[in-house]
Coordinates of C-alpha atoms in Angstrom, one line a residue:
G22 CA 78.0 121.6 87.6
K23 CA 75.6 119.4 89.5
L24 CA 77.2 119.9 92.8
T25 CA 79.4 122.7 94.3
P26 CA 82.4 122.4 96.5
S27 CA 80.4 124.1 99.2
Q28 CA 77.8 121.3 99.1
V29 CA 80.5 118.7 99.3
A30 CA 82.2 120.6 102.1
K31 CA 78.9 120.6 104.1
N32 CA 78.5 116.8 103.6
I33 CA 82.1 116.3 104.8
I34 CA 81.6 118.3 107.9
A35 CA 78.6 116.3 108.8
M36 CA 80.5 113.1 108.2
L37 CA 83.5 114.2 110.3
E38 CA 81.0 114.8 113.1
D39 CA 79.5 111.4 112.5
C40 CA 82.8 109.4 112.4
D41 CA 83.9 111.0 115.8
K42 CA 80.6 109.7 117.4
S43 CA 80.6 106.2 115.8
T44 CA 81.6 103.0 117.8
P45 CA 84.4 102.7 117.5
P46 CA 85.4 106.1 116.3
L47 CA 87.2 106.1 112.9
R48 CA 89.9 108.5 114.1
A49 CA 91.2 109.3 110.6
I50 CA 91.1 113.1 110.9
V51 CA 92.3 114.3 114.3
Q52 CA 92.0 118.1 113.8
W53 CA 89.5 119.9 111.6
D54 CA 87.8 123.3 111.6
R55 CA 84.3 123.9 110.1
E56 CA 85.1 127.5 109.4
Q57 CA 88.3 126.9 107.6
I58 CA 86.8 124.1 105.4
M59 CA 83.8 126.3 104.4
L60 CA 86.0 129.3 103.6
M61 CA 88.0 127.3 101.1
A62 CA 85.0 125.6 99.7
E63 CA 83.1 128.9 99.1
A64 CA 86.1 130.4 97.4
S65 CA 86.3 127.4 95.1
T66 CA 82.5 127.6 94.4
V67 CA 82.9 131.2 93.3
R68 CA 85.8 130.1 91.0
Y69 CA 83.8 127.5 89.3
R70 CA 80.9 129.9 88.9
N71 CA 83.2 132.4 87.2
K72 CA 84.9 129.6 85.2
C73 CA 88.4 130.4 86.6
T74 CA 89.5 127.3 88.4
L75 CA 93.0 127.0 89.5
S76 CA 93.9 123.4 88.7
Y77 CA 92.4 119.8 88.6
L78 CA 92.4 119.9 92.4
D79 CA 90.2 122.9 92.8
G80 CA 87.4 122.1 95.1
I81 CA 88.8 118.7 95.8
P82 CA 88.9 117.6 99.6
V83 CA 92.3 116.6 100.9
C84 CA 93.9 116.0 104.2
L85 CA 97.6 116.1 105.3
K86 CA 99.4 113.8 107.9
E87 CA 99.9 115.7 111.2
E88 CA 103.6 115.4 110.5
F89 CA 103.1 118.6 108.2
K90 CA 102.6 122.1 109.4
V91 CA 99.1 123.2 108.3
V92 CA 97.6 126.5 109.4
P93 CA 95.7 126.9 111.8
Y94 CA 96.2 123.3 113.3
Y95 CA 98.7 122.1 116.0
H96 CA 101.8 120.4 114.5
R97 CA 101.6 117.5 117.0
V98 CA 103.2 114.8 114.8
G99 CA 101.3 112.1 116.8
T100 CA 102.4 113.3 120.3
V101 CA 100.8 115.0 123.3
Y102 CA 103.7 117.4 123.8
L103 CA 104.6 118.9 120.4
G104 CA 102.6 121.7 118.7
T105 CA 101.5 123.6 121.7
E106 CA 100.5 126.6 119.5
P107 CA 98.6 126.7 116.4
E108 CA 100.6 126.8 113.2
T109 CA 101.0 130.2 111.4
E110 CA 102.9 129.0 108.3
D111 CA 102.1 125.9 106.0
A112 CA 104.5 123.3 104.9
T113 CA 105.4 123.6 101.2
V114 CA 103.0 120.8 100.2
A115 CA 100.1 122.5 102.1
K116 CA 100.8 125.7 100.6
K117 CA 100.9 124.1 97.1
L118 CA 97.5 122.4 97.6
R119 CA 95.9 125.6 98.7
E120 CA 97.4 127.3 95.6
A121 CA 95.8 124.6 93.5
G122 CA 92.4 125.4 95.1
A123 CA 92.1 122.1 97.2
I124 CA 90.0 122.1 100.3
I125 CA 92.1 121.0 103.2
I126 CA 89.7 119.2 105.5
G127 CA 92.1 118.8 108.4
V128 CA 95.2 116.9 109.5
S129 CA 95.2 113.1 109.7
N130 CA 96.3 110.7 112.4
M131 CA 99.7 109.1 112.5
H132 CA 101.8 106.7 114.5
E133 CA 103.5 108.8 117.2
L134 CA 106.6 110.3 115.7
G135 CA 106.3 107.9 112.7
T136 CA 107.9 105.2 114.7
G137 CA 105.7 102.3 113.8
T138 CA 104.0 100.5 111.0
T139 CA 100.6 99.6 112.8
G140 CA 99.3 103.2 113.4
C141 CA 98.5 102.2 116.9
N142 CA 98.6 105.5 118.9
P143 CA 96.7 105.3 122.2
N144 CA 97.4 108.8 123.4
R145 CA 94.5 111.3 124.3
Y146 CA 94.8 113.4 121.2
H147 CA 95.0 110.6 118.7
K148 CA 93.5 107.3 119.7
I149 CA 93.7 104.3 117.3
P150 CA 92.4 104.9 113.6
R151 CA 90.3 102.0 112.3
N152 CA 90.6 100.1 109.1
P153 CA 87.5 100.9 107.1
Y154 CA 87.4 97.4 105.7
K155 CA 87.5 95.8 109.1
P156 CA 87.3 98.2 112.0
N157 CA 88.9 95.7 114.5
H158 CA 92.0 95.8 112.3
F159 CA 94.8 98.3 112.2
T160 CA 95.3 100.7 109.3
G161 CA 99.0 100.3 109.0
G162 CA 101.4 103.2 109.7
S163 CA 102.7 105.6 110.1
S164 CA 100.5 107.6 107.7
S165 CA 97.5 105.8 109.3
G166 CA 94.7 108.4 109.3
S167 CA 95.6 109.4 105.7
A168 CA 94.9 106.0 104.4
A169 CA 91.9 105.6 106.5
A170 CA 90.4 108.9 105.5
V171 CA 90.9 108.0 101.7
A172 CA 89.5 104.3 102.1
A173 CA 86.4 105.6 104.1
G174 CA 85.6 108.2 101.3
L175 CA 86.2 111.3 103.4
C176 CA 88.6 112.7 100.8
P177 CA 90.1 111.2 97.5
V178 CA 93.5 112.5 98.3
A179 CA 95.7 112.5 101.4
I180 CA 99.3 113.3 101.9
G181 CA 101.7 111.2 103.9
T182 CA 105.5 110.6 104.4
D183 CA 107.4 107.5 103.8
G184 CA 110.6 106.7 105.6
G185 CA 110.1 102.8 106.0
G186 CA 106.9 102.3 104.1
S187 CA 104.8 104.8 105.9
V188 CA 102.8 105.8 102.8
R189 CA 102.8 102.3 101.1
I190 CA 102.0 100.1 104.2
P191 CA 98.7 102.0 105.2
A192 CA 97.7 102.3 101.6
S193 CA 98.1 98.7 101.2
F194 CA 96.3 97.7 104.3
C195 CA 93.4 100.1 103.5
G196 CA 93.1 99.0 99.9
V197 CA 94.0 102.3 98.3
V198 CA 96.8 103.6 96.1
G199 CA 100.0 105.0 97.6
L200 CA 103.0 106.6 95.9
K201 CA 106.4 107.2 97.5
G202 CA 108.1 109.6 95.3
T203 CA 111.9 109.5 94.5
F204 CA 113.8 110.9 97.4
G205 CA 113.6 114.7 97.1
R206 CA 110.9 114.7 94.4
I207 CA 108.2 116.3 96.6
S208 CA 109.4 118.9 99.1
S209 CA 109.2 117.8 102.7
H210 CA 109.9 121.4 104.0
G211 CA 107.6 122.1 106.8
S212 CA 107.4 118.5 108.0
L213 CA 109.2 117.4 111.1
P214 CA 112.6 116.2 109.8
L215 CA 112.5 112.9 111.6
S216 CA 115.0 111.0 109.2
Y217 CA 116.5 113.3 106.5
S218 CA 118.0 110.5 104.3
T219 CA 115.0 107.9 104.0
V220 CA 111.9 110.0 104.0
S221 CA 110.0 110.8 100.9
V222 CA 106.6 112.5 100.5
G223 CA 103.8 111.1 98.6
P224 CA 100.1 111.0 97.9
I225 CA 97.6 108.3 99.0
C226 CA 94.6 108.3 96.7
T227 CA 91.6 106.4 95.5
S228 CA 93.0 105.6 92.1
V229 CA 96.3 105.8 90.1
A230 CA 95.0 108.5 88.0
D231 CA 94.3 110.7 91.1
A232 CA 97.8 109.9 92.3
A233 CA 99.2 111.1 89.0
I234 CA 97.2 114.3 89.1
V235 CA 98.5 115.1 92.7
Y236 CA 102.1 114.0 91.9
S237 CA 102.1 116.4 88.8
I238 CA 101.0 119.3 91.0
L239 CA 103.4 118.6 93.9
A240 CA 106.6 117.2 92.2
E241 CA 109.0 120.1 91.6
P242 CA 112.0 121.7 93.2
D243 CA 111.5 123.8 96.3
P244 CA 114.2 126.4 97.1
L245 CA 113.5 125.6 100.8
Y246 CA 114.3 122.0 100.3
P247 CA 117.8 121.3 99.1
Y248 CA 117.6 117.6 98.4
G249 CA 115.3 118.0 95.4
L250 CA 116.8 121.1 93.8
K251 CA 118.6 119.4 90.8
Q252 CA 115.7 117.0 89.9
P253 CA 114.7 116.4 86.2
K254 CA 111.2 117.6 85.2
A255 CA 108.4 115.4 86.4
T256 CA 106.4 113.9 83.4
L257 CA 103.5 111.5 83.0
S258 CA 104.7 110.3 79.6
G259 CA 103.3 107.0 78.3
M260 CA 100.9 106.9 81.3
C261 CA 97.9 106.1 79.3
A262 CA 99.6 103.8 76.7
P263 CA 97.2 101.1 75.4
D264 CA 99.6 98.2 76.5
L265 CA 103.0 97.5 78.0
K266 CA 104.8 96.4 75.1
G267 CA 108.6 96.8 75.3
L268 CA 108.6 97.1 79.1
K269 CA 110.9 94.8 81.1
L270 CA 109.7 93.9 84.6
G271 CA 112.2 92.6 87.0
V272 CA 111.4 90.0 89.6
D273 CA 113.6 88.4 92.2
W274 CA 111.4 85.3 92.8
T275 CA 113.1 84.3 96.1
F276 CA 112.4 87.8 97.5
F277 CA 109.0 88.1 95.9
K278 CA 107.7 84.6 97.4
A279 CA 108.7 85.7 101.1
C280 CA 105.0 86.5 102.0
D281 CA 101.8 84.8 103.0
A282 CA 100.4 82.1 100.6
E283 CA 97.2 84.2 100.1
V284 CA 99.0 87.3 99.1
L285 CA 101.5 85.3 96.9
S286 CA 98.8 83.7 94.9
V287 CA 97.1 87.1 93.9
C288 CA 100.5 88.8 93.3
E289 CA 101.6 86.0 91.0
K290 CA 98.4 86.3 89.0
A291 CA 99.0 90.1 88.7
V292 CA 102.4 89.5 87.2
E293 CA 100.8 87.1 84.6
H294 CA 98.3 90.1 83.8
L295 CA 101.1 92.4 83.1
Q296 CA 102.8 89.9 80.8
S297 CA 99.5 89.5 79.0
L298 CA 99.7 93.2 78.2
G299 CA 103.0 92.7 76.3
A300 CA 105.5 93.3 79.1
S301 CA 108.3 90.7 79.5
V302 CA 109.3 89.4 82.9
V303 CA 113.1 89.3 83.6
E304 CA 114.5 87.4 86.5
V305 CA 116.8 89.6 88.6
S306 CA 118.9 89.2 91.8
L307 CA 118.6 91.8 94.4
P308 CA 121.9 91.5 96.2
E309 CA 122.4 91.8 99.9
I310 CA 118.7 92.2 100.9
E311 CA 119.3 91.2 104.5
E312 CA 122.2 93.8 104.8
V313 CA 119.9 96.5 103.2
Q314 CA 117.2 95.9 105.8
M315 CA 119.6 96.1 108.6
A316 CA 121.4 99.2 107.2
H317 CA 118.0 101.0 106.7
V318 CA 117.0 100.4 110.2
I319 CA 120.3 101.7 111.5
C320 CA 119.9 104.9 109.4
I321 CA 116.4 105.7 110.1
L322 CA 116.6 105.1 113.8
S323 CA 120.0 106.9 114.1
E324 CA 118.7 109.9 112.4
M325 CA 115.4 109.9 114.4
R326 CA 117.3 109.4 117.6
D327 CA 119.7 112.2 116.7
F328 CA 116.8 114.6 116.0
L329 CA 114.6 113.6 119.0
Q330 CA 117.4 113.5 121.5
P331 CA 116.0 116.7 123.4
D332 CA 112.5 115.0 123.3
F333 CA 113.8 111.7 124.6
N334 CA 115.4 113.5 127.6
K335 CA 112.7 115.9 128.3
H336 CA 109.4 114.2 127.2
F337 CA 110.3 110.5 127.8
Q338 CA 107.3 110.0 130.2
E339 CA 104.8 111.5 127.7
M340 CA 105.8 109.2 124.8
N341 CA 104.0 106.0 124.0
L342 CA 105.8 102.9 125.3
D343 CA 106.7 101.6 121.9
T344 CA 108.1 104.9 120.9
R345 CA 110.3 104.9 124.0
A346 CA 111.5 101.3 123.1
N347 CA 112.4 102.2 119.5
L348 CA 114.3 105.3 120.6
A349 CA 116.1 103.4 123.3
L350 CA 117.0 100.7 120.8
A351 CA 118.3 103.5 118.4
S352 CA 120.6 104.8 121.2
Q353 CA 122.5 101.5 121.0
F354 CA 123.8 102.1 117.4
T355 CA 127.2 103.7 117.2
A356 CA 128.8 106.1 114.7
L357 CA 130.7 103.2 113.2
D358 CA 127.3 101.4 112.6
Y359 CA 125.9 104.4 110.9
I360 CA 128.9 105.0 108.7
T361 CA 129.0 101.1 107.7
A362 CA 125.2 101.3 106.9
N363 CA 125.9 104.3 104.6
R364 CA 128.6 102.4 102.8
Q365 CA 126.0 99.7 102.3
R366 CA 123.7 102.4 100.7
T367 CA 126.4 103.3 98.2
R368 CA 126.8 99.6 97.2
S369 CA 123.0 99.1 97.0
M370 CA 122.6 102.1 94.8
R371 CA 125.4 100.6 92.6
F372 CA 123.6 97.4 92.2
L373 CA 120.3 99.0 91.4
Q374 CA 121.9 101.2 88.8
E375 CA 123.1 98.0 87.1
I376 CA 119.7 96.3 87.4
F377 CA 117.9 99.3 85.9
T378 CA 120.1 99.1 82.8
T379 CA 118.3 95.6 82.1
V380 CA 114.7 96.2 83.4
N381 CA 112.3 99.2 83.6
C382 CA 111.1 98.4 87.1
I383 CA 111.2 95.9 89.9
L384 CA 107.9 94.0 91.1
T385 CA 107.2 92.8 94.6
P386 CA 104.0 92.2 96.8
A387 CA 103.4 95.5 98.8
V388 CA 103.3 93.9 102.3
P389 CA 103.8 90.2 103.0
C390 CA 100.5 90.0 105.0
T391 CA 97.1 91.7 105.5
A392 CA 96.3 94.2 108.2
P393 CA 96.7 92.8 111.7
R394 CA 94.1 92.7 114.4
I395 CA 93.6 95.3 117.2
Y396 CA 93.5 93.7 120.6
E397 CA 91.9 95.3 123.7
S398 CA 95.3 95.8 125.4
D399 CA 96.5 97.9 122.2
L400 CA 93.8 100.5 123.0
L401 CA 95.3 101.1 126.5
T402 CA 99.0 100.7 126.3
G403 CA 99.7 100.6 122.5
S404 CA 101.5 97.7 120.7
S405 CA 105.0 96.8 120.2
D406 CA 105.8 93.8 117.9
L407 CA 109.3 94.3 116.4
S408 CA 108.9 91.1 114.4
F409 CA 105.7 92.5 112.7
T410 CA 107.3 95.8 112.1
A411 CA 110.3 94.1 110.3
R412 CA 108.0 92.0 108.3
S413 CA 105.5 94.7 107.3
M414 CA 108.6 96.8 105.9
R415 CA 110.3 93.7 104.0
F416 CA 109.4 95.0 100.6
M417 CA 109.6 98.7 101.6
Q418 CA 113.0 99.2 102.7
L419 CA 115.0 99.0 99.5
G420 CA 113.0 102.1 98.1
N421 CA 113.5 104.2 101.4
F422 CA 117.2 103.1 101.7
T423 CA 118.2 103.9 98.1
G424 CA 115.7 106.7 97.3
I425 CA 114.1 104.9 94.4
P426 CA 110.2 105.6 93.8
G427 CA 107.5 103.0 94.7
L428 CA 103.8 102.7 93.9
V429 CA 101.3 100.4 95.6
V430 CA 98.0 99.4 94.1
P431 CA 95.3 97.2 95.5
I432 CA 94.8 94.1 93.5
G433 CA 92.5 91.9 95.4
Y434 CA 91.2 90.7 99.0
S435 CA 92.0 87.9 101.4
T436 CA 89.2 85.3 102.3
A437 CA 88.7 87.5 105.4
G438 CA 88.0 90.5 103.1
L439 CA 91.1 92.4 103.8
P440 CA 92.9 94.2 101.0
I441 CA 96.0 92.7 99.2
S442 CA 98.3 95.1 97.3
F443 CA 101.1 94.9 94.7
Q444 CA 104.2 97.1 94.5
V445 CA 106.1 98.5 91.5
M446 CA 109.5 100.3 92.0
A447 CA 111.4 102.1 89.3
K448 CA 114.7 103.9 88.9
W449 CA 115.2 107.4 90.3
W450 CA 112.9 110.0 89.0
D451 CA 111.0 107.5 86.7
E452 CA 107.5 107.7 88.5
A453 CA 106.0 107.9 85.1
V454 CA 106.6 104.1 84.3
L455 CA 105.1 103.3 87.8
L456 CA 101.9 105.1 87.0
Q457 CA 101.8 103.5 83.6
I458 CA 102.0 100.0 85.1
G459 CA 99.8 101.1 88.0
M460 CA 97.0 102.0 85.5
K461 CA 97.1 98.4 84.2
L462 CA 97.2 96.8 87.6
E463 CA 93.9 98.5 88.2
Q464 CA 92.4 96.6 85.3
F465 CA 93.5 93.3 86.9
R466 CA 91.4 94.1 90.1
Y467 CA 88.1 92.7 88.9
Q468 CA 86.1 94.3 91.7
T469 CA 86.5 97.0 94.3
K470 CA 84.7 96.0 97.5
K471 CA 83.1 98.7 99.4
P472 CA 84.7 99.2 102.9
S473 CA 82.4 98.5 105.9
I474 CA 83.0 102.1 107.0
Y475 CA 82.2 104.2 103.9
Y476 CA 81.0 107.9 103.5
D477 CA 79.7 109.2 100.1
V478 CA 80.6 112.8 100.1
L479 CA 78.8 113.5 96.8
A480 CA 75.5 112.0 98.0

C-alpha cells in the first residue's frame, strides 16, 4: 500500500523515455504507449483501493516479445515489413495477462523472425538491444528485448518464445531466470507460427518464484491451440520443500563438460550444492546428441522456411542479411531430410522416456559461454556466425526437439562480470520439479550483481 500501480507506471514511462535517449540506447522495449500503460495502471490502482485484485500479477509490469499480437501495437516480429496495421486482437498470453490485471508496458525487441541467438537486429525499427551487464555485449536471442527489459529492471516479467533456446539463451546471457514450458503447455496462439513442432512459450523473470507465479497463470489448455489440449493440470507441488532428498539428478558428464572452463567450474560447484541438499547425482548417457542437434536444425529451419516461403519471395530485399542466409540454407533441406529428422525425434523421445524412469531431471550448463561482444560492423550489417549459433544452442536443442521443459537460473559471473547460468530439464509436464530445484540453485548464487544499466521502478 506504500505505492500504487499508477506511480510505478509513471516511473516506467519516464524510464522508457530515458533508455531510448541513453548512449547506446538499451532498445529492450521497441513499442510502447503512455496512454495504454496508464489506463491499465489506473484500473489496477482502483482494484487495490477496493480490495478486489484479480491475481498476484495485478498491477505488475510485463512486456511481451514482438512475436505475439498485442493490441494496439504492430505485430512486426522483428521485421520492417510485417505488421503494417495496429493489432486489434490479443494473443492468448496477452489476453490472460490482461485478465490477471498485469500492466503491459509494451512489446520487446527480438532477433528478426527469431532466426538467431544473438539478438542482433540492425533494422530501422529495432536496432540492437544491449546487455544490461555490459552494454557492448549481446543480450542473446531471439527473445532479446524480453531478457534485457527484465535484467534492466523495467519489468519483473517478460514473455518469450523458445524454438532453439530463444527464452533460455537471452535469460542466461542477461543473468535472469528463463522457463521453457513443455511443448504445448502455454498457448502460442496469436504468435507468428514460425516453427510449429519446436517452439514453446515461457516467462523470463527476476526470480524462480516469479516464474512459478507467471507459469501458474499461463499454463492451461487453450481451445484455440490444439497442441496443449490434453495436458495434465499444472502444479507447483513440492516447490518450497526444505531440501532435495529423494531426487535423482541425471548428468551426462561428457556432454556437461562441453563448455568454457569458467562456465564449467561454476556449474560443477552448483551440482555439488544440489547434492549437499540431499539429491543424488546419477550418471546418464544422452544418446545420439550430434544427431539430435542436426535433426533439430533440419526441423526448425524447414518449418520456418515453409511458413516464410511467401516472405522469402516477396520481401527478400527487406530482410537482414543473416535472415536471408538462414532461410537460403533452409531451402537446401529435402522432404527426405525432414522425415529422417522426425524419425530421430521419435527415437530421442524413447531414449528420454527410459532415462526419466531412473532420474527426475537432467542437469547441464545453460550456454557453453558468456554473452559475445558487439562489433561496430554488427550495428550496420548485422552478424552471422553459424558456429556461435550452433554452440549457443548446444544444451538447448534437446528440449526443443523432444518438447521437454527446461529452466535456466543464473548462478554466478565470469571474471569479466558477465552472467553464467545453469539448466535443469525434466520429463514432459513436470515443470514443478524444475521450479523446486531452481529455488535451491538461487541459494547457491551467493551474490546478485547489479547490472550497469538498471532502473529501479519502485524508487
